[in-house]
Coordinates of N, CA and C in Angstrom, one line a residue:
X1 N -93.7 -6.4 -25.8 CA -94.2 -5.7 -27.0 C -95.5 -7.3 -28.0
X2 N -96.1 -6.4 -28.5 CA -97.5 -7.4 -29.1 C -96.6 -8.5 -30.6
X3 N -97.3 -9.4 -30.5 CA -96.7 -9.7 -32.3 C -96.8 -8.8 -33.2
X4 N -98.0 -7.7 -33.4 CA -98.1 -7.2 -34.6 C -96.4 -6.0 -35.0
X5 N -96.9 -5.7 -33.5 CA -94.8 -4.6 -33.9 C -93.8 -5.4 -33.5
X6 N -94.2 -6.6 -33.5 CA -92.3 -7.2 -33.6 C -92.1 -7.8 -35.4
X7 N -93.9 -7.9 -36.2 CA -93.6 -8.0 -37.9 C -93.0 -6.1 -38.3
X8 N -93.2 -5.8 -37.8 CA -93.5 -4.3 -38.4 C -91.8 -4.0 -38.5
X9 N -91.1 -3.9 -37.6 CA -90.0 -4.1 -36.5 C -89.1 -4.7 -37.6
X10 N -89.7 -6.1 -37.9 CA -88.6 -7.2 -38.9 C -89.0 -6.5 -40.4
X11 N -90.2 -6.1 -40.7 CA -89.8 -6.0 -41.9 C -89.6 -4.5 -42.8
X12 N -89.0 -3.8 -41.6 CA -89.3 -2.1 -41.1 C -87.3 -2.7 -42.3
X13 N -86.9 -3.0 -40.7 CA -85.3 -4.0 -40.7 C -84.7 -4.7 -41.9
X14 N -85.4 -5.0 -42.6 CA -85.4 -6.4 -44.2 C -85.4 -5.1 -45.4
X15 N -86.1 -3.7 -45.2 CA -86.7 -2.7 -45.9 C -86.9 -3.5 -47.0
X16 N -88.3 -3.9 -46.5 CA -89.6 -4.2 -46.8 C -90.8 -3.6 -46.9
X17 N -92.0 -3.1 -46.9 CA -93.1 -2.4 -46.0 C -93.9 -3.5 -46.3
X18 N -94.4 -3.3 -45.3 CA -95.6 -5.0 -44.5 C -96.4 -4.7 -45.2
X19 N -97.7 -5.1 -45.7 CA -98.3 -5.7 -46.8 C -99.3 -4.5 -46.5
X20 N -100.1 -4.0 -46.6 CA -101.4 -2.8 -47.1 C -102.6 -3.5 -46.5
X21 N -103.4 -3.7 -46.3 CA -105.0 -3.1 -46.1 C -105.7 -2.6 -46.2
X22 N -106.4 -3.2 -47.5 CA -107.3 -2.5 -48.3 C -108.6 -2.5 -47.7
X23 N -108.9 -1.1 -48.3 CA -110.5 -0.6 -47.0 C -111.4 -0.5 -48.0
X24 N -111.8 -1.5 -49.5 CA -112.3 -1.6 -50.3 C -114.4 -1.6 -49.3
X25 N -115.0 -2.2 -50.2 CA -116.2 -2.2 -49.6 C -116.2 -3.6 -48.7
X26 N -115.5 -4.3 -49.3 CA -115.8 -6.1 -49.0 C -114.9 -6.2 -47.6
X27 N -114.1 -5.4 -47.7 CA -113.8 -4.7 -46.0 C -112.2 -5.9 -45.8
X28 N -111.6 -6.6 -47.5 CA -111.0 -7.6 -47.2 C -109.6 -6.9 -47.5
X29 N -108.7 -7.9 -47.3 CA -107.2 -7.2 -47.1 C -106.6 -7.8 -49.1
X30 N -105.6 -7.4 -48.9 CA -104.9 -7.8 -50.6 C -104.3 -8.5 -50.5
X31 N -104.1 -9.6 -51.4 CA -103.1 -10.7 -51.7 C -101.7 -9.8 -52.0
X32 N -100.7 -10.4 -50.6 CA -98.9 -10.5 -51.3 C -98.2 -11.5 -51.3
X33 N -97.6 -11.9 -51.6 CA -96.2 -12.6 -52.3 C -94.9 -11.5 -52.5
X34 N -94.2 -12.8 -51.7 CA -92.0 -13.1 -52.3 C -92.3 -13.2 -53.4
X35 N -91.9 -12.7 -54.1 CA -90.4 -12.4 -55.1 C -89.1 -12.9 -54.8
X36 N -88.7 -13.5 -56.2 CA -87.2 -13.8 -56.7 C -86.3 -12.4 -55.7
X37 N -85.9 -12.8 -54.7 CA -85.1 -10.9 -55.1 C -85.4 -10.8 -53.7
X38 N -86.4 -11.0 -53.2 CA -87.5 -10.6 -51.5 C -88.2 -9.1 -51.7
X39 N -89.2 -9.2 -53.4 CA -89.2 -8.3 -53.3 C -91.0 -8.6 -52.6
X40 N -91.4 -7.5 -52.0 CA -93.1 -7.8 -51.9 C -94.2 -7.6 -52.7
X41 N -94.9 -8.0 -53.6 CA -95.8 -7.6 -54.6 C -96.9 -8.2 -54.4
X42 N -97.9 -7.3 -54.7 CA -99.9 -8.0 -55.2 C -99.2 -9.5 -55.6
X43 N -99.9 -10.1 -55.3 CA -100.0 -11.9 -55.9 C -101.3 -11.4 -57.0
X44 N -100.4 -12.4 -58.1 CA -101.6 -12.4 -59.2 C -102.9 -13.6 -59.0
X45 N -103.9 -13.3 -59.4 CA -105.1 -13.8 -59.0 C -106.3 -13.7 -60.2
X46 N -106.8 -14.4 -60.4 CA -108.1 -14.2 -61.2 C -108.5 -13.3 -60.8
X47 N -109.2 -12.8 -59.7 CA -109.7 -12.1 -59.2 C -109.3 -10.8 -59.4
X48 N -108.0 -10.5 -59.4 CA -107.5 -9.2 -59.8 C -107.7 -8.9 -60.8
X49 N -107.5 -7.8 -61.0 CA -108.7 -6.7 -61.8 C -107.4 -5.5 -61.9
X50 N -106.4 -5.8 -63.1 CA -105.6 -5.1 -63.3 C -105.4 -3.4 -63.6
X51 N -107.1 -3.8 -64.0 CA -107.6 -1.9 -65.0 C -107.2 -1.0 -63.3
X52 N -106.9 -1.8 -61.6 CA -108.0 -0.9 -60.7 C -106.0 -0.2 -60.5
X53 N -104.9 -0.9 -61.2 CA -103.7 -0.8 -61.5 C -103.0 -0.6 -62.3
X54 N -102.3 1.1 -62.7 CA -101.4 1.1 -64.0 C -100.9 -0.1 -64.1
X55 N -101.0 -0.7 -65.2 CA -99.7 -1.9 -65.6 C -98.8 -1.1 -67.5
X56 N -97.5 -0.7 -66.1 CA -96.7 -0.1 -68.1 C -96.7 -1.2 -69.1
X57 N -96.7 -0.9 -70.3 CA -96.2 -1.5 -71.2 C -94.7 -1.4 -71.5
X58 N -93.6 -2.5 -72.5 CA -92.5 -2.6 -72.5 C -93.0 -2.7 -73.3
X59 N -91.3 -2.1 -74.5 CA -90.4 -2.5 -75.4 C -90.1 -3.5 -75.8
X60 N -89.8 -4.3 -76.2 CA -88.9 -5.6 -75.8 C -88.4 -5.8 -76.7
X61 N -86.7 -5.7 -77.3 CA -85.9 -6.5 -78.6 C -86.1 -7.8 -78.8
X62 N -86.7 -8.7 -79.5 CA -86.7 -10.1 -79.9 C -85.9 -10.5 -81.3
X63 N -84.6 -11.3 -81.4 CA -83.6 -11.2 -82.4 C -83.9 -13.1 -82.5
X64 N -84.5 -13.0 -83.7 CA -84.7 -14.4 -84.8 C -84.0 -14.5 -85.4
X65 N -82.5 -15.2 -85.9 CA -81.9 -15.2 -86.4 C -81.1 -14.8 -87.0
X66 N -81.9 -13.7 -88.3 CA -80.7 -12.5 -89.2 C -81.4 -11.1 -88.1
X67 N -83.0 -11.5 -88.1 CA -84.3 -10.3 -87.7 C -84.4 -10.1 -85.9
X68 N -84.9 -8.1 -86.9 CA -85.0 -8.1 -84.7 C -86.4 -8.1 -85.3
X69 N -87.4 -8.1 -83.9 CA -89.0 -7.9 -83.8 C -88.9 -7.1 -82.6
X70 N -89.9 -6.0 -82.7 CA -89.9 -5.1 -81.6 C -91.2 -5.8 -81.2
X71 N -91.6 -6.1 -79.9 CA -92.8 -6.2 -79.4 C -92.7 -4.8 -77.9
X72 N -94.0 -4.6 -78.6 CA -94.8 -3.6 -77.4 C -95.8 -4.7 -76.7
X73 N -95.6 -4.6 -75.2 CA -96.6 -5.8 -74.4 C -96.2 -5.6 -72.8
X74 N -97.4 -6.2 -72.2 CA -97.9 -5.5 -71.4 C -96.5 -5.7 -70.0
X75 N -95.9 -5.6 -69.1 CA -94.8 -5.5 -68.3 C -95.1 -6.4 -67.0
X76 N -96.4 -7.2 -67.1 CA -96.8 -8.4 -65.7 C -97.6 -9.6 -67.3
X77 N -97.4 -9.7 -68.2 CA -97.3 -10.2 -69.5 C -96.5 -11.8 -69.0
X78 N -96.7 -13.2 -70.0 CA -96.4 -14.1 -69.4 C -95.4 -14.7 -71.2
X79 N -94.4 -15.3 -71.3 CA -93.6 -14.9 -71.9 C -94.3 -15.9 -73.3
X80 N -95.0 -17.0 -72.9 CA -96.4 -17.2 -73.2 C -97.1 -16.5 -74.0
X81 N -98.0 -15.8 -73.6 CA -98.3 -14.6 -74.3 C -97.5 -13.7 -75.9
X82 N -96.3 -13.5 -75.5 CA -94.9 -13.0 -76.1 C -95.2 -13.7 -77.1
X83 N -95.1 -15.4 -76.8 CA -94.8 -16.4 -78.3 C -95.4 -15.7 -79.4
X84 N -97.2 -16.1 -78.6 CA -98.2 -16.1 -79.3 C -98.5 -14.9 -80.2
X85 N -97.8 -13.8 -79.6 CA -97.6 -12.2 -80.1 C -96.2 -12.2 -81.2
X86 N -95.0 -13.4 -81.1 CA -94.0 -13.3 -82.8 C -94.6 -14.4 -83.6
X87 N -96.1 -15.1 -83.1 CA -96.0 -16.0 -84.1 C -96.1 -15.6 -86.0
X88 N -97.4 -14.3 -85.7 CA -97.2 -13.8 -86.8 C -95.8 -12.8 -87.8
X89 N -95.1 -12.4 -86.5 CA -94.7 -12.0 -87.6 C -93.4 -12.5 -87.6
X90 N -92.7 -13.8 -87.0 CA -91.8 -14.7 -87.6 C -92.2 -16.2 -88.4
X91 N -94.0 -16.1 -88.2 CA -94.4 -17.4 -88.8 C -93.7 -18.9 -88.4
X92 N -93.4 -18.6 -87.7 CA -93.0 -19.9 -86.1 C -94.4 -20.3 -85.2
X93 N -94.3 -21.2 -84.8 CA -95.8 -21.3 -84.4 C -95.2 -21.4 -82.8
X94 N -96.1 -20.6 -82.0 CA -95.9 -20.4 -80.6 C -95.7 -21.8 -79.9
X95 N -96.3 -22.9 -80.2 CA -95.8 -24.2 -79.9 C -93.9 -24.8 -79.9
X96 N -93.6 -23.6 -80.9 CA -92.3 -24.0 -82.1 C -91.0 -22.8 -81.4
X97 N -91.9 -22.4 -80.6 CA -90.8 -21.0 -79.7 C -90.0 -21.6 -78.4
X98 N -88.1 -20.7 -78.9 CA -87.6 -21.0 -77.7 C -87.3 -19.1 -77.1
X99 N -87.7 -19.0 -76.3 CA -87.6 -17.8 -75.5 C -86.0 -17.7 -75.0
X100 N -85.0 -17.4 -74.9 CA -84.0 -17.1 -74.6 C -83.8 -15.6 -73.8
X101 N -84.0 -15.0 -72.3 CA -83.7 -14.3 -72.0 C -82.8 -14.7 -71.1
X102 N -80.9 -13.6 -70.9 CA -80.4 -13.6 -70.5 C -79.6 -15.1 -70.0
X103 N -79.3 -15.9 -71.6 CA -79.1 -16.9 -71.2 C -79.8 -18.1 -70.9
X104 N -80.4 -18.1 -70.5 CA -81.6 -19.0 -69.8 C -82.8 -19.2 -70.9
X105 N -83.2 -20.7 -70.7 CA -84.7 -20.2 -71.9 C -85.7 -20.5 -71.0
X106 N -86.3 -19.7 -71.0 CA -87.9 -19.2 -70.2 C -88.9 -20.0 -70.5
X107 N -89.5 -20.6 -69.2 CA -90.5 -21.0 -69.5 C -92.2 -20.7 -69.9
X108 N -93.3 -21.0 -70.5 CA -94.4 -20.2 -71.0 C -95.1 -19.0 -70.0
X109 N -94.5 -20.1 -69.5 CA -96.1 -19.4 -67.7 C -95.4 -18.4 -67.3
X110 N -94.0 -18.6 -67.4 CA -93.5 -18.0 -66.6 C -93.8 -16.4 -67.1
X111 N -93.7 -15.0 -65.4 CA -93.9 -13.6 -66.0 C -93.2 -12.7 -66.1
X112 N -92.8 -11.8 -67.3 CA -91.5 -11.1 -67.1 C -91.2 -10.4 -66.7
X113 N -91.5 -9.8 -65.3 CA -91.1 -8.9 -64.9 C -90.4 -10.0 -63.8
X114 N -91.5 -10.9 -63.9 CA -90.3 -11.9 -62.6 C -89.1 -12.4 -62.5
X115 N -89.1 -12.5 -64.5 CA -88.2 -12.9 -65.0 C -86.7 -11.8 -64.7
X116 N -87.8 -10.4 -64.7 CA -86.0 -9.1 -64.4 C -86.7 -8.7 -65.9
X117 N -87.1 -8.9 -67.0 CA -87.9 -8.3 -68.1 C -88.3 -7.2 -68.0
X118 N -87.0 -5.7 -68.7 CA -87.4 -4.1 -68.6 C -88.2 -3.3 -69.9
X119 N -87.9 -2.3 -69.8 CA -88.1 -1.5 -71.4 C -86.8 -1.8 -71.6
X120 N -86.5 -2.2 -72.9 CA -85.7 -2.0 -73.9 C -84.7 -3.1 -73.7
X121 N -85.4 -4.2 -73.1 CA -84.0 -5.5 -73.0 C -84.5 -6.7 -74.1
X122 N -83.6 -7.2 -74.1 CA -83.1 -8.3 -75.8 C -82.9 -9.0 -74.9
X123 N -83.9 -10.0 -76.1 CA -84.7 -11.3 -76.0 C -84.2 -12.4 -77.3
X124 N -83.7 -13.4 -77.2 CA -83.6 -14.3 -78.8 C -84.5 -15.3 -78.3
X125 N -84.7 -15.5 -79.6 CA -85.9 -16.3 -80.2 C -85.7 -17.9 -81.3
X126 N -85.7 -19.0 -80.2 CA -85.1 -19.9 -81.9 C -85.9 -20.8 -81.7
X127 N -85.7 -21.8 -82.7 CA -87.2 -23.0 -83.0 C -87.1 -24.0 -82.5
X128 N -87.9 -24.3 -81.1 CA -87.5 -25.4 -81.1 C -87.8 -27.0 -81.7
X129 N -86.3 -27.4 -82.2 CA -86.8 -28.8 -83.0 C -86.8 -30.0 -82.3
X130 N -87.4 -30.3 -80.8 CA -88.0 -31.2 -80.3 C -89.6 -31.2 -80.4
X131 N -89.4 -30.0 -80.5 CA -91.5 -29.7 -80.4 C -91.3 -29.3 -81.9
X132 N -90.9 -29.3 -83.1 CA -91.9 -29.3 -84.0 C -91.1 -30.4 -84.5
X133 N -91.1 -31.5 -84.1 CA -90.5 -33.2 -84.7 C -91.6 -33.3 -84.0
X134 N -92.5 -33.5 -83.1 CA -93.7 -33.9 -81.6 C -94.5 -33.9 -83.4
X135 N -94.8 -32.4 -82.9 CA -95.8 -32.0 -84.5 C -95.7 -32.4 -85.4
X136 N -95.0 -32.8 -86.2 CA -94.5 -33.4 -87.1 C -95.0 -34.6 -87.2
X137 N -94.4 -35.4 -86.5 CA -94.6 -37.0 -86.4 C -96.6 -36.9 -85.7
X138 N -96.7 -36.0 -85.1 CA -98.2 -35.8 -84.8 C -99.3 -35.6 -86.6
X139 N -98.7 -35.3 -87.7 CA -99.2 -34.7 -88.4 C -99.2 -35.7 -89.5
X140 N -97.7 -37.0 -89.3 CA -97.8 -38.3 -90.3 C -99.0 -38.9 -89.6
X141 N -99.3 -39.2 -88.4 CA -99.8 -39.5 -87.7 C -101.7 -39.7 -87.9
X142 N -101.6 -38.7 -87.8 CA -103.0 -37.8 -88.6 C -102.9 -38.3 -90.0
X143 N -102.5 -38.4 -90.8 CA -102.7 -38.0 -92.4 C -102.7 -40.1 -92.6
X144 N -102.0 -40.6 -91.9 CA -102.5 -42.3 -92.0 C -103.6 -42.5 -91.8
X145 N -104.0 -42.0 -90.5 CA -105.2 -42.4 -90.2 C -107.1 -41.8 -90.9
X146 N -106.2 -40.8 -91.6 CA -107.1 -40.4 -92.6 C -107.0 -41.1 -94.0
X147 N -105.7 -42.1 -94.4 CA -105.4 -42.4 -95.6 C -106.2 -43.6 -94.9
X148 N -106.1 -44.0 -93.7 CA -106.7 -45.5 -93.6 C -108.2 -45.8 -93.3
X149 N -109.1 -44.4 -92.8 CA -110.4 -43.9 -92.6 C -110.9 -44.3 -94.0
X150 N -109.9 -43.7 -95.0 CA -111.0 -43.9 -96.6 C -110.6 -44.5 -97.2
X151 N -109.2 -46.4 -96.8 CA -109.9 -47.2 -97.4 C -110.8 -48.3 -96.8
X152 N -110.7 -48.3 -95.0 CA -111.6 -48.1 -94.9 C -113.5 -47.9 -95.5
X153 N -112.9 -47.0 -95.6 CA -114.5 -46.7 -96.1 C -114.9 -47.6 -97.8
X154 N -114.0 -47.0 -98.7 CA -114.0 -48.3 -99.9 C -113.9 -50.1 -100.0
X155 N -113.6 -49.8 -98.6 CA -114.3 -51.8 -98.2 C -115.2 -51.8 -97.7
X156 N -115.3 -50.7 -97.4 CA -116.7 -51.2 -96.8 C -118.2 -51.4 -97.9
X157 N -117.9 -50.3 -98.4 CA -118.8 -50.4 -99.8 C -118.9 -51.0 -100.4
X158 N -117.5 -51.7 -101.1 CA -117.5 -52.9 -102.1 C -118.3 -54.1 -101.1
X159 N -117.9 -55.1 -100.0 CA -118.1 -55.7 -99.0 C -119.4 -55.4 -99.1
X160 N -120.4 -54.2 -99.6 CA -121.8 -54.1 -99.4 C -122.5 -54.2 -100.3
X161 N -121.7 -53.6 -101.7 CA -122.2 -54.7 -102.6 C -122.3 -56.6 -102.7
X162 N -121.4 -56.4 -102.4 CA -121.1 -57.8 -102.6 C -122.6 -58.5 -101.6
X163 N -122.6 -58.0 -100.5 CA -123.7 -58.7 -99.2 C -124.9 -59.1 -100.4
X164 N -125.1 -57.7 -100.9 CA -125.9 -58.1 -101.9 C -126.5 -58.7 -102.5
X165 N -125.2 -59.0 -103.4 CA -125.1 -60.2 -105.1 C -125.2 -61.6 -104.1
X166 N -124.8 -62.3 -102.5 CA -124.5 -62.8 -102.0 C -125.9 -63.1 -101.1
X167 N -126.5 -62.5 -101.1 CA -128.0 -62.3 -100.1 C -129.3 -62.6 -101.5
X168 N -128.9 -62.3 -102.6 CA -129.4 -62.7 -104.0 C -129.5 -64.0 -104.5
X169 N -128.0 -64.3 -104.4 CA -128.2 -65.9 -105.1 C -128.3 -66.6 -104.0
X170 N -128.8 -66.4 -102.7 CA -128.9 -67.3 -101.5 C -130.2 -67.7 -101.9
X171 N -131.0 -66.3 -101.9 CA -133.0 -66.4 -102.7 C -133.0 -67.5 -103.3
X172 N -132.2 -67.4 -104.3 CA -132.1 -68.3 -106.1 C -132.3 -69.5 -105.6
X173 N -131.1 -70.1 -104.0 CA -130.5 -71.1 -104.4 C -132.2 -71.8 -103.8
X174 N -132.2 -71.1 -102.8 CA -133.9 -71.1 -101.1 C -135.0 -71.4 -102.6
X175 N -134.9 -71.1 -102.9 CA -135.9 -71.3 -104.6 C -135.9 -72.0 -105.7
X176 N -135.0 -73.5 -105.1 CA -134.5 -74.3 -105.8 C -134.1 -74.4 -107.2
X177 N -133.6 -72.7 -106.8 CA -133.1 -72.4 -108.5 C -131.4 -72.9 -109.0
X178 N -131.2 -73.2 -109.6 CA -129.7 -74.3 -109.4 C -128.5 -72.5 -109.7
X179 N -128.0 -72.5 -108.9 CA -126.8 -71.6 -109.7 C -125.3 -71.8 -109.9
X180 N -124.6 -71.3 -110.6 CA -123.7 -72.3 -111.4 C -121.9 -72.4 -110.5
X181 N -121.3 -72.3 -110.6 CA -120.3 -73.3 -109.0 C -119.4 -70.9 -108.9
X182 N -119.2 -71.4 -110.2 CA -118.8 -69.7 -110.7 C -118.5 -68.7 -110.3
X183 N -120.1 -68.6 -110.3 CA -120.7 -67.5 -109.4 C -120.2 -67.8 -107.9
X184 N -120.2 -68.4 -107.2 CA -120.4 -68.7 -106.1 C -119.0 -68.7 -105.6
X185 N -117.8 -69.8 -106.1 CA -116.2 -68.7 -106.2 C -116.0 -67.7 -107.1
X186 N -116.6 -66.5 -107.3 CA -116.3 -65.3 -107.7 C -116.6 -64.8 -106.9
X187 N -117.6 -64.9 -106.0 CA -117.9 -64.3 -105.2 C -117.2 -64.4 -103.6
X188 N -117.1 -65.3 -103.5 CA -115.5 -66.0 -102.6 C -114.4 -65.3 -103.0
X189 N -114.0 -65.0 -103.6 CA -112.2 -64.7 -104.6 C -112.6 -63.4 -104.3
X190 N -114.3 -62.1 -104.0 CA -114.3 -61.1 -104.0 C -114.2 -60.9 -102.7
X191 N -114.7 -61.8 -102.0 CA -114.8 -61.1 -101.0 C -113.4 -61.7 -100.0
X192 N -112.3 -62.6 -100.4 CA -111.5 -62.7 -99.7 C -110.3 -61.8 -100.3
X193 N -110.5 -60.9 -101.5 CA -109.8 -60.1 -101.4 C -110.1 -58.8 -100.9
X194 N -110.9 -58.5 -100.6 CA -111.6 -57.5 -99.6 C -111.3 -57.8 -98.5
X195 N -111.2 -58.3 -97.3 CA -110.2 -59.7 -96.3 C -109.3 -59.1 -96.7
X196 N -107.8 -59.5 -97.4 CA -106.3 -58.8 -97.5 C -106.2 -57.9 -97.6
X197 N -107.4 -56.9 -98.4 CA -106.6 -55.2 -98.0 C -107.1 -55.0 -96.9
X198 N -108.2 -55.3 -96.0 CA -108.2 -54.9 -95.2 C -107.5 -55.0 -94.1
X199 N -106.6 -57.0 -94.0 CA -105.5 -56.8 -93.0 C -104.1 -55.9 -93.8
X200 N -104.6 -55.4 -94.4 CA -102.6 -54.8 -94.9 C -103.2 -53.6 -94.3
X201 N -104.2 -52.9 -93.7 CA -104.2 -51.5 -93.2 C -104.1 -51.4 -92.1
X202 N -103.6 -50.5 -91.3 CA -102.3 -50.1 -90.1 C -102.4 -48.7 -89.6
X203 N -103.3 -48.4 -88.9 CA -103.4 -47.5 -88.2 C -104.2 -47.0 -87.3
X204 N -103.6 -46.8 -85.9 CA -104.2 -46.5 -84.8 C -105.7 -45.8 -84.6
X205 N -106.2 -46.8 -84.2 CA -107.3 -46.0 -83.5 C -107.8 -46.8 -84.4
X206 N -107.6 -47.6 -85.5 CA -109.0 -47.9 -86.1 C -109.0 -49.3 -86.2
X207 N -108.7 -49.9 -85.2 CA -108.8 -51.2 -84.7 C -109.9 -52.3 -84.9
X208 N -110.9 -50.9 -83.9 CA -112.2 -51.4 -83.4 C -113.1 -51.8 -85.0
X209 N -113.0 -50.7 -85.4 CA -113.5 -51.3 -87.0 C -113.2 -51.9 -87.9
X210 N -111.8 -52.5 -87.7 CA -111.1 -53.2 -89.0 C -111.7 -54.6 -88.2
X211 N -112.2 -54.6 -87.0 CA -112.8 -55.8 -86.0 C -114.0 -56.8 -86.6
X212 N -114.8 -54.9 -87.4 CA -116.4 -55.2 -87.3 C -116.5 -55.4 -88.7
X213 N -115.2 -55.1 -89.7 CA -115.2 -55.0 -90.7 C -115.7 -56.7 -91.1
X214 N -114.5 -57.2 -90.5 CA -113.3 -59.2 -90.5 C -115.3 -59.8 -89.9
X215 N -115.8 -59.6 -89.2 CA -117.7 -60.3 -88.2 C -118.0 -60.1 -89.7
X216 N -118.0 -58.8 -90.3 CA -119.3 -58.9 -91.4 C -118.5 -59.5 -92.6
X217 N -117.2 -59.8 -93.3 CA -117.3 -60.3 -94.3 C -116.7 -61.7 -93.4
X218 N -116.9 -62.4 -92.3 CA -116.7 -63.6 -91.5 C -118.1 -64.3 -92.2
X219 N -119.3 -63.5 -91.7 CA -120.4 -64.1 -91.6 C -121.1 -64.1 -93.3
X220 N -120.8 -63.3 -93.9 CA -121.0 -63.5 -95.4 C -120.4 -64.9 -95.7
X221 N -119.7 -64.8 -95.2 CA -118.5 -66.2 -96.2 C -119.3 -67.2 -95.3
X222 N -119.8 -66.8 -94.1 CA -121.4 -68.2 -93.8 C -122.2 -69.1 -94.5
X223 N -122.5 -67.7 -95.7 CA -124.0 -67.8 -96.3 C -123.5 -68.9 -96.9
X224 N -122.2 -69.0 -98.0 CA -122.2 -70.1 -98.4 C -122.0 -71.5 -98.1
X225 N -122.0 -72.1 -97.1 CA -121.8 -73.2 -96.2 C -123.8 -73.7 -95.8
X226 N -124.7 -72.9 -97.1 CA -125.9 -74.3 -97.6 C -125.5 -75.5 -98.0

């Protein structure tokens, strides 16, 4: 008995149909995979077109709090796709959702039919508190960075004004004009005030800007050593 006959006998004994080769124009064979439970089905791939085989839609009832939402969805869709569909009616971001089916949280990449979801199945939706907390922390971090960016821009603007005054004062001194000492002291004090403000800004990602600003102020202060 040859090897192919032996394979056919084994698959028959297991109650599984052997893979069917496609007789398409390309002459290639369809890809198959064994899902949990031993079911042999066509493998999903980016090249596979669902238009070639009719894929049924199922109606699933999703419970969120005290409300129920009916979702009409492709039976081969993923739980992640279902989350996107539930975002609008529930007001809950898909990233903050947890879908529980048969007392088990389902990963967004898991397919509905693989998990055993059928027409009329019931799924529970809850809010993922950890995900929500992470998103809130990101929002706070972004808000801090935006605030720091505005503060740095304001300091830069003020330093630019002071730099012009310093350049003008230096020009007067080089031309032999006597400059009142209080003018120099006021400029130095103003520059130091901006430096103190800069040191008080703490925001991730803006350290390079802060160092650049510090160098600018330091170079301006060096002008007074004439």
